[in-house]
XYZ file of C-alpha atoms in Angstrom:
372
model
C -7.183 248.013 99.307
C -3.667 247.432 97.227
C -1.144 245.093 97.686
C 2.667 246.093 97.718
C 4.617 244.601 94.954
C 6.650 241.642 95.992
C 10.444 243.029 95.921
C 12.381 240.548 94.427
C 16.598 240.289 95.125
C 18.386 239.869 92.162
C 21.684 238.726 92.031
C 23.610 239.610 88.588
C 26.853 237.489 87.335
C 29.165 240.507 87.894
C 27.921 240.981 92.004
C 28.525 237.524 92.116
C 32.081 236.897 90.908
C 33.025 240.764 92.927
C 31.694 238.775 95.898
C 33.736 235.818 95.447
C 36.548 237.675 94.336
C 36.689 239.231 97.574
C 36.358 236.195 99.747
C 39.192 234.496 97.638
C 41.212 237.902 98.531
C 40.661 237.879 102.045
C 41.728 233.931 102.204
C 45.273 234.719 100.109
C 45.958 237.859 102.285
C 45.208 235.239 105.473
C 47.352 233.119 104.246
C 50.255 235.588 103.719
C 49.466 237.067 107.250
C 53.362 236.287 107.880
C 54.730 238.319 105.033
C 52.218 240.964 105.511
C 53.583 241.786 108.856
C 57.024 241.373 107.514
C 56.520 244.076 105.043
C 54.579 246.127 107.743
C 58.155 245.804 109.929
C 60.224 246.635 106.589
C 58.025 250.012 105.915
C 58.119 251.225 109.290
C 62.310 250.616 109.280
C 62.198 252.399 106.067
C 60.481 255.351 107.137
C 62.818 255.573 110.033
C 66.210 256.086 108.217
C 64.583 257.449 105.195
C 65.677 261.546 106.109
C 69.239 260.352 106.270
C 69.418 258.475 102.902
C 67.256 261.798 101.371
C 70.010 263.829 102.789
C 72.949 262.012 101.722
C 71.478 261.906 98.605
C 71.118 265.620 98.049
C 75.230 265.780 98.491
C 75.227 263.233 95.402
C 75.834 260.036 97.562
C 74.246 256.796 96.168
C 71.347 255.860 97.835
C 72.458 252.347 98.230
C 75.845 253.509 99.912
C 73.886 255.626 102.342
C 71.673 252.519 103.166
C 74.767 250.471 103.491
C 76.667 252.767 105.873
C 73.379 253.634 107.922
C 72.656 250.007 108.563
C 76.168 248.939 109.667
C 76.131 252.087 111.994
C 73.350 251.200 113.857
C 74.304 246.988 113.832
C 77.960 248.113 115.238
C 76.091 250.919 117.897
C 73.782 248.122 119.044
C 76.392 245.796 119.343
C 78.489 247.783 121.137
C 75.724 248.765 123.655
C 75.185 244.735 124.240
C 78.859 244.202 124.649
C 78.993 246.732 126.917
C 75.989 246.337 129.345
C 74.324 243.081 127.705
C 76.297 240.276 130.102
C 75.551 242.780 133.501
C 71.830 243.438 132.019
C 71.093 239.682 131.050
C 72.823 238.454 134.293
C 70.416 240.482 136.508
C 67.765 239.818 134.666
C 68.592 236.072 134.807
C 68.277 236.745 138.639
C 65.229 238.762 138.487
C 63.154 235.869 136.898
C 64.027 233.485 139.445
C 63.511 235.999 142.280
C 59.947 236.645 140.925
C 57.983 233.845 141.949
C 59.400 234.453 145.653
C 58.247 237.962 145.476
C 54.953 236.832 144.158
C 54.780 234.511 147.227
C 55.863 237.294 149.579
C 53.339 239.768 147.943
C 50.544 237.041 148.501
C 51.693 236.542 151.997
C 51.938 240.235 153.378
C 48.543 240.987 151.784
C 47.162 237.810 153.675
C 48.646 239.446 156.839
C 47.122 242.302 156.404
C 43.968 241.206 156.055
C 44.297 239.122 159.153
C 45.273 242.129 161.082
C 42.462 244.067 159.450
C 39.595 241.449 160.563
C 40.110 241.662 163.870
C 39.159 245.674 163.716
C 36.885 245.513 160.608
C 35.675 242.154 159.791
C 33.048 243.592 157.295
C 35.392 245.135 155.064
C 37.315 242.001 155.336
C 34.358 239.853 153.801
C 33.794 242.458 151.275
C 37.741 242.075 150.003
C 37.279 238.639 149.898
C 34.323 238.658 147.733
C 35.369 240.836 145.458
C 39.358 240.428 145.344
C 40.317 237.090 145.066
C 44.309 237.943 145.277
C 45.431 234.335 144.122
C 42.968 234.354 141.640
C 44.129 238.036 139.769
C 47.582 236.696 140.166
C 47.140 233.284 138.329
C 45.353 235.628 135.602
C 48.072 237.864 135.565
C 50.575 234.742 135.170
C 48.395 233.089 132.447
C 47.569 236.375 130.497
C 51.390 237.015 130.180
C 51.950 233.579 129.057
C 49.306 233.941 126.021
C 50.856 237.100 125.293
C 54.375 235.885 124.808
C 52.979 232.747 123.238
C 51.411 234.469 120.723
C 54.113 236.962 120.094
C 56.598 234.276 119.642
C 54.254 232.111 116.935
C 53.957 235.400 114.781
C 57.438 235.860 114.760
C 58.106 232.358 114.424
C 55.656 232.302 111.821
C 57.467 234.298 109.213
C 60.782 232.398 109.121
C 61.792 233.085 112.934
C 63.120 235.580 115.483
C 66.444 237.042 114.353
C 66.254 235.719 110.876
C 63.054 237.561 110.021
C 64.610 240.717 111.588
C 67.530 240.565 109.202
C 65.218 239.545 106.291
C 63.013 243.051 107.386
C 66.205 244.992 107.311
C 67.265 243.393 103.504
C 63.682 244.258 102.248
C 63.831 247.683 104.118
C 66.804 248.589 102.538
C 65.426 247.992 99.170
C 62.898 249.682 99.443
C 64.945 252.732 100.163
C 67.216 252.198 97.591
C 64.880 251.926 94.992
C 62.123 253.918 96.543
C 61.040 255.967 93.315
C 60.718 253.118 91.119
C 58.206 251.115 93.865
C 56.344 253.845 94.776
C 55.776 254.673 90.689
C 54.866 251.310 89.828
C 52.875 250.983 92.565
C 50.871 254.445 91.854
C 50.244 253.509 88.027
C 47.710 251.278 89.417
C 45.613 253.646 90.562
C 43.206 255.790 88.020
C 43.218 259.390 87.336
C 43.197 261.267 89.595
C 43.883 259.537 92.403
C 47.223 258.301 91.408
C 48.435 261.713 91.378
C 46.871 262.111 95.135
C 47.826 259.399 96.428
C 51.546 259.966 95.225
C 51.571 263.267 96.968
C 50.608 261.174 100.294
C 53.682 259.172 100.078
C 56.257 261.950 101.768
C 54.140 262.545 104.643
C 52.985 259.291 105.319
C 56.486 258.456 105.856
C 57.479 261.316 107.534
C 54.650 260.817 110.098
C 55.626 257.055 110.768
C 59.474 257.385 111.352
C 58.918 260.255 113.326
C 57.119 258.532 115.451
C 59.245 255.913 115.492
C 62.472 257.691 116.020
C 60.754 259.850 118.534
C 59.722 256.490 120.894
C 63.090 255.031 120.544
C 64.497 257.899 121.963
C 62.015 258.593 125.004
C 62.611 255.209 125.572
C 66.291 255.256 125.907
C 66.228 258.053 127.939
C 63.566 256.426 130.395
C 65.772 253.504 130.539
C 68.645 255.413 131.733
C 66.660 257.315 134.191
C 64.909 254.283 135.406
C 68.650 252.430 136.208
C 69.783 255.177 137.740
C 66.538 256.037 140.022
C 66.487 252.315 141.174
C 70.486 252.672 141.772
C 70.028 255.654 143.926
C 66.938 253.884 146.126
C 69.421 250.520 147.088
C 68.221 248.529 144.162
C 71.416 248.508 142.171
C 71.705 244.835 142.337
C 68.689 244.784 139.431
C 68.976 247.972 138.321
C 70.433 247.938 135.056
C 68.246 244.747 134.140
C 65.229 246.628 135.194
C 66.374 249.663 133.391
C 66.468 247.570 130.435
C 62.873 246.103 130.788
C 61.371 249.542 131.454
C 63.227 250.962 128.010
C 61.915 247.942 125.751
C 58.526 248.163 126.916
C 58.169 251.668 127.117
C 58.293 251.116 123.319
C 54.769 250.316 123.801
C 52.222 253.405 123.960
C 50.019 253.686 127.392
C 50.706 249.998 128.111
C 54.547 249.838 128.279
C 54.987 252.066 131.446
C 52.856 249.603 133.250
C 54.707 246.593 132.008
C 58.067 247.901 132.967
C 56.739 249.096 136.317
C 55.464 245.820 137.609
C 58.792 243.894 137.887
C 60.184 247.031 139.707
C 57.380 247.146 142.075
C 57.677 243.577 142.802
C 61.648 243.742 143.623
C 60.903 246.237 145.775
C 58.437 244.923 147.948
C 60.919 242.591 149.052
C 62.826 245.472 150.368
C 60.498 246.730 152.482
C 57.142 249.099 152.142
C 59.002 252.507 152.446
C 61.348 250.866 149.290
C 58.050 250.425 147.557
C 56.733 253.373 148.055
C 59.903 255.594 147.087
C 59.924 252.819 143.892
C 56.518 253.751 143.049
C 57.471 257.780 143.301
C 60.097 256.987 141.191
C 57.603 255.632 138.437
C 54.995 258.013 138.628
C 57.500 260.879 138.396
C 59.166 259.323 135.279
C 55.663 258.361 133.779
C 54.736 262.289 134.147
C 57.857 263.143 132.698
C 57.434 261.179 129.706
C 53.777 262.406 128.943
C 54.141 266.217 129.619
C 57.505 267.005 128.725
C 59.290 263.897 126.742
C 56.352 262.838 124.185
C 55.203 266.795 123.288
C 59.372 267.529 122.876
C 60.397 264.489 120.902
C 57.256 262.785 119.379
C 55.290 265.711 119.354
C 52.138 265.735 116.872
C 53.581 263.063 114.813
C 50.726 260.668 115.568
C 48.114 263.024 114.902
C 45.297 260.475 116.727
C 43.236 260.529 119.245
C 44.960 259.248 122.346
C 41.644 257.048 122.330
C 42.431 255.700 118.852
C 45.849 255.130 120.126
C 44.922 253.127 123.210
C 42.942 251.189 120.686
C 45.470 250.585 118.138
C 47.818 249.224 120.975
C 45.366 246.877 122.390
C 44.008 245.580 118.736
C 47.559 244.965 117.647
C 48.933 243.203 121.322
C 45.142 241.272 120.641
C 46.340 240.374 116.613
C 49.774 239.873 116.873
C 51.319 240.120 120.314
C 54.185 242.339 121.443
C 55.151 243.168 117.532
C 51.719 244.300 117.296
C 51.579 246.559 119.609
C 55.343 247.949 118.734
C 53.988 248.137 114.810
C 50.336 248.769 114.471
C 50.519 252.384 116.339
C 52.918 253.791 113.462
C 50.589 252.360 111.007
C 47.269 253.969 112.332
C 49.400 257.148 112.420
C 50.308 257.039 108.605
C 46.477 256.106 107.877
C 45.402 259.078 109.362
C 47.687 260.950 106.842
C 45.340 259.710 104.358
C 41.985 260.383 106.343
C 43.030 264.190 106.926
C 44.389 265.118 103.653
C 42.213 262.799 101.341
C 38.671 263.426 102.994
C 38.208 265.765 105.868
C 40.408 268.748 104.467
C 38.321 268.281 100.933
C 35.376 268.251 103.154
C 36.124 271.124 105.065
C 37.005 272.993 102.033
C 33.767 272.076 100.573
C 31.577 273.108 103.290
C 33.476 276.378 103.640
C 32.695 277.033 99.977
C 28.814 275.904 100.746
C 28.670 278.674 103.471
C 30.478 281.428 101.450
C 28.135 280.496 98.193
C 25.159 280.976 100.404
C 26.281 284.351 102.319
C 26.841 285.459 98.756
C 23.658 284.772 97.418
C 21.627 285.809 100.468
C 23.100 289.334 100.239
C 20.840 292.145 98.509
C 21.565 293.284 95.460
C 22.455 296.751 94.802
C 19.817 298.776 93.220
C 20.596 299.386 88.874
C-alpha cells in the first residue's frame, strides 16, 4: 500500500511581503476613511455638473470660470429657496418634533383601545396579537434605530472636518477636479500598464455620465415629489405642517427605496391625530405619489442611468446606511451605478463577444466541406 506523499505549504518572501503590504494598505485606508468619504462626495458632485462645464468649453469658456459660475448659481438658488420657504418649513418641523411624542402616545392608546374592543368578540385573536406584536417594543425599537442612524451619520460627517465645512471642502475639491480634469485623469491612468491604461481612460466618460445622470434625476424627482406632497397634504387639511412634511419628503426621497417610507411616516403620525379618515386619505396620497415616482418619474427622469438590478440597488442603500448612515444611503448607489459600467464594459461585453466568436467558429468548423 502506497502512502501519499506529504504535501507541504511553503511561503515565499514575495508572497509574505504581498500579504503584509495588503494589510498595511487596508490599515491606511481605514485611517483615511473620512478623507475617502469626502473624495466620494466630491466626485459625485463633479459628475453632476460635468455636462454643463463640457458644454461651456465648446464655446471657449474656461472650465474654471464655468465651475465658479455654476457653483455660485447653485448657492444663490439654494439660498433663495431657504430664505423664501426656510423659516416656515423650519418652524413647522420644530412644531412637528414637539408633537411627535404625543402622536406616538395617541397611536399606542388607539391600538390598545382597538385591542380591548376586539377582546370582547375574539379573545383568541387578541392573545395571538399580544404574542407576536409588541406595540411598545416596536415603537422603542424604531426610536432606538433612528437615534443610532442619526448618531452614525453625524459621527461620519463630523469625523471629516465637521458638517457644513466638509460640504464646502467637497465643493472646492470637486471644482478643482472639473477645472483640471484632463491632467488628473492622465496622471492617474499612467499608473496602469498597457492596454489597461487606454481601456480605463475610455471608461471615465460613461462612468461620469451615469453617476451624474443618476444624481440629477434623483434631485429633480425629489423636488417634484416634495411639491406634490406639500400641495396634497395642504388639500387634505394638514396645512399646518404641509410645508415641513413636504420638505422632509423631498429630502428623504433622495434615498432610493427607503426614502419614501421614511418621508411618509411623520405625515401618517400627524394624520392620525386628525382622525382615521384623514389617516386613510394621507396613506392613499403617499401610495399614489409612490406609484407615480416608480412608474412615471423614475423611468422618465432617471431612466436606465443606474444600470443595476433593483435588488442590488437596495443592497447598496442598506450597506451604505449600515456603514456611513444616511450619507452612505445617498452616495453609495451612484458609485454602484458607476461600478456597473466597469463591470459591463470591461468584463461582460468582452465575455459575450468571446462566446459569440466561439459559437461562430464551432458552426463554421461543423459545416461539411464542399467537394473539390
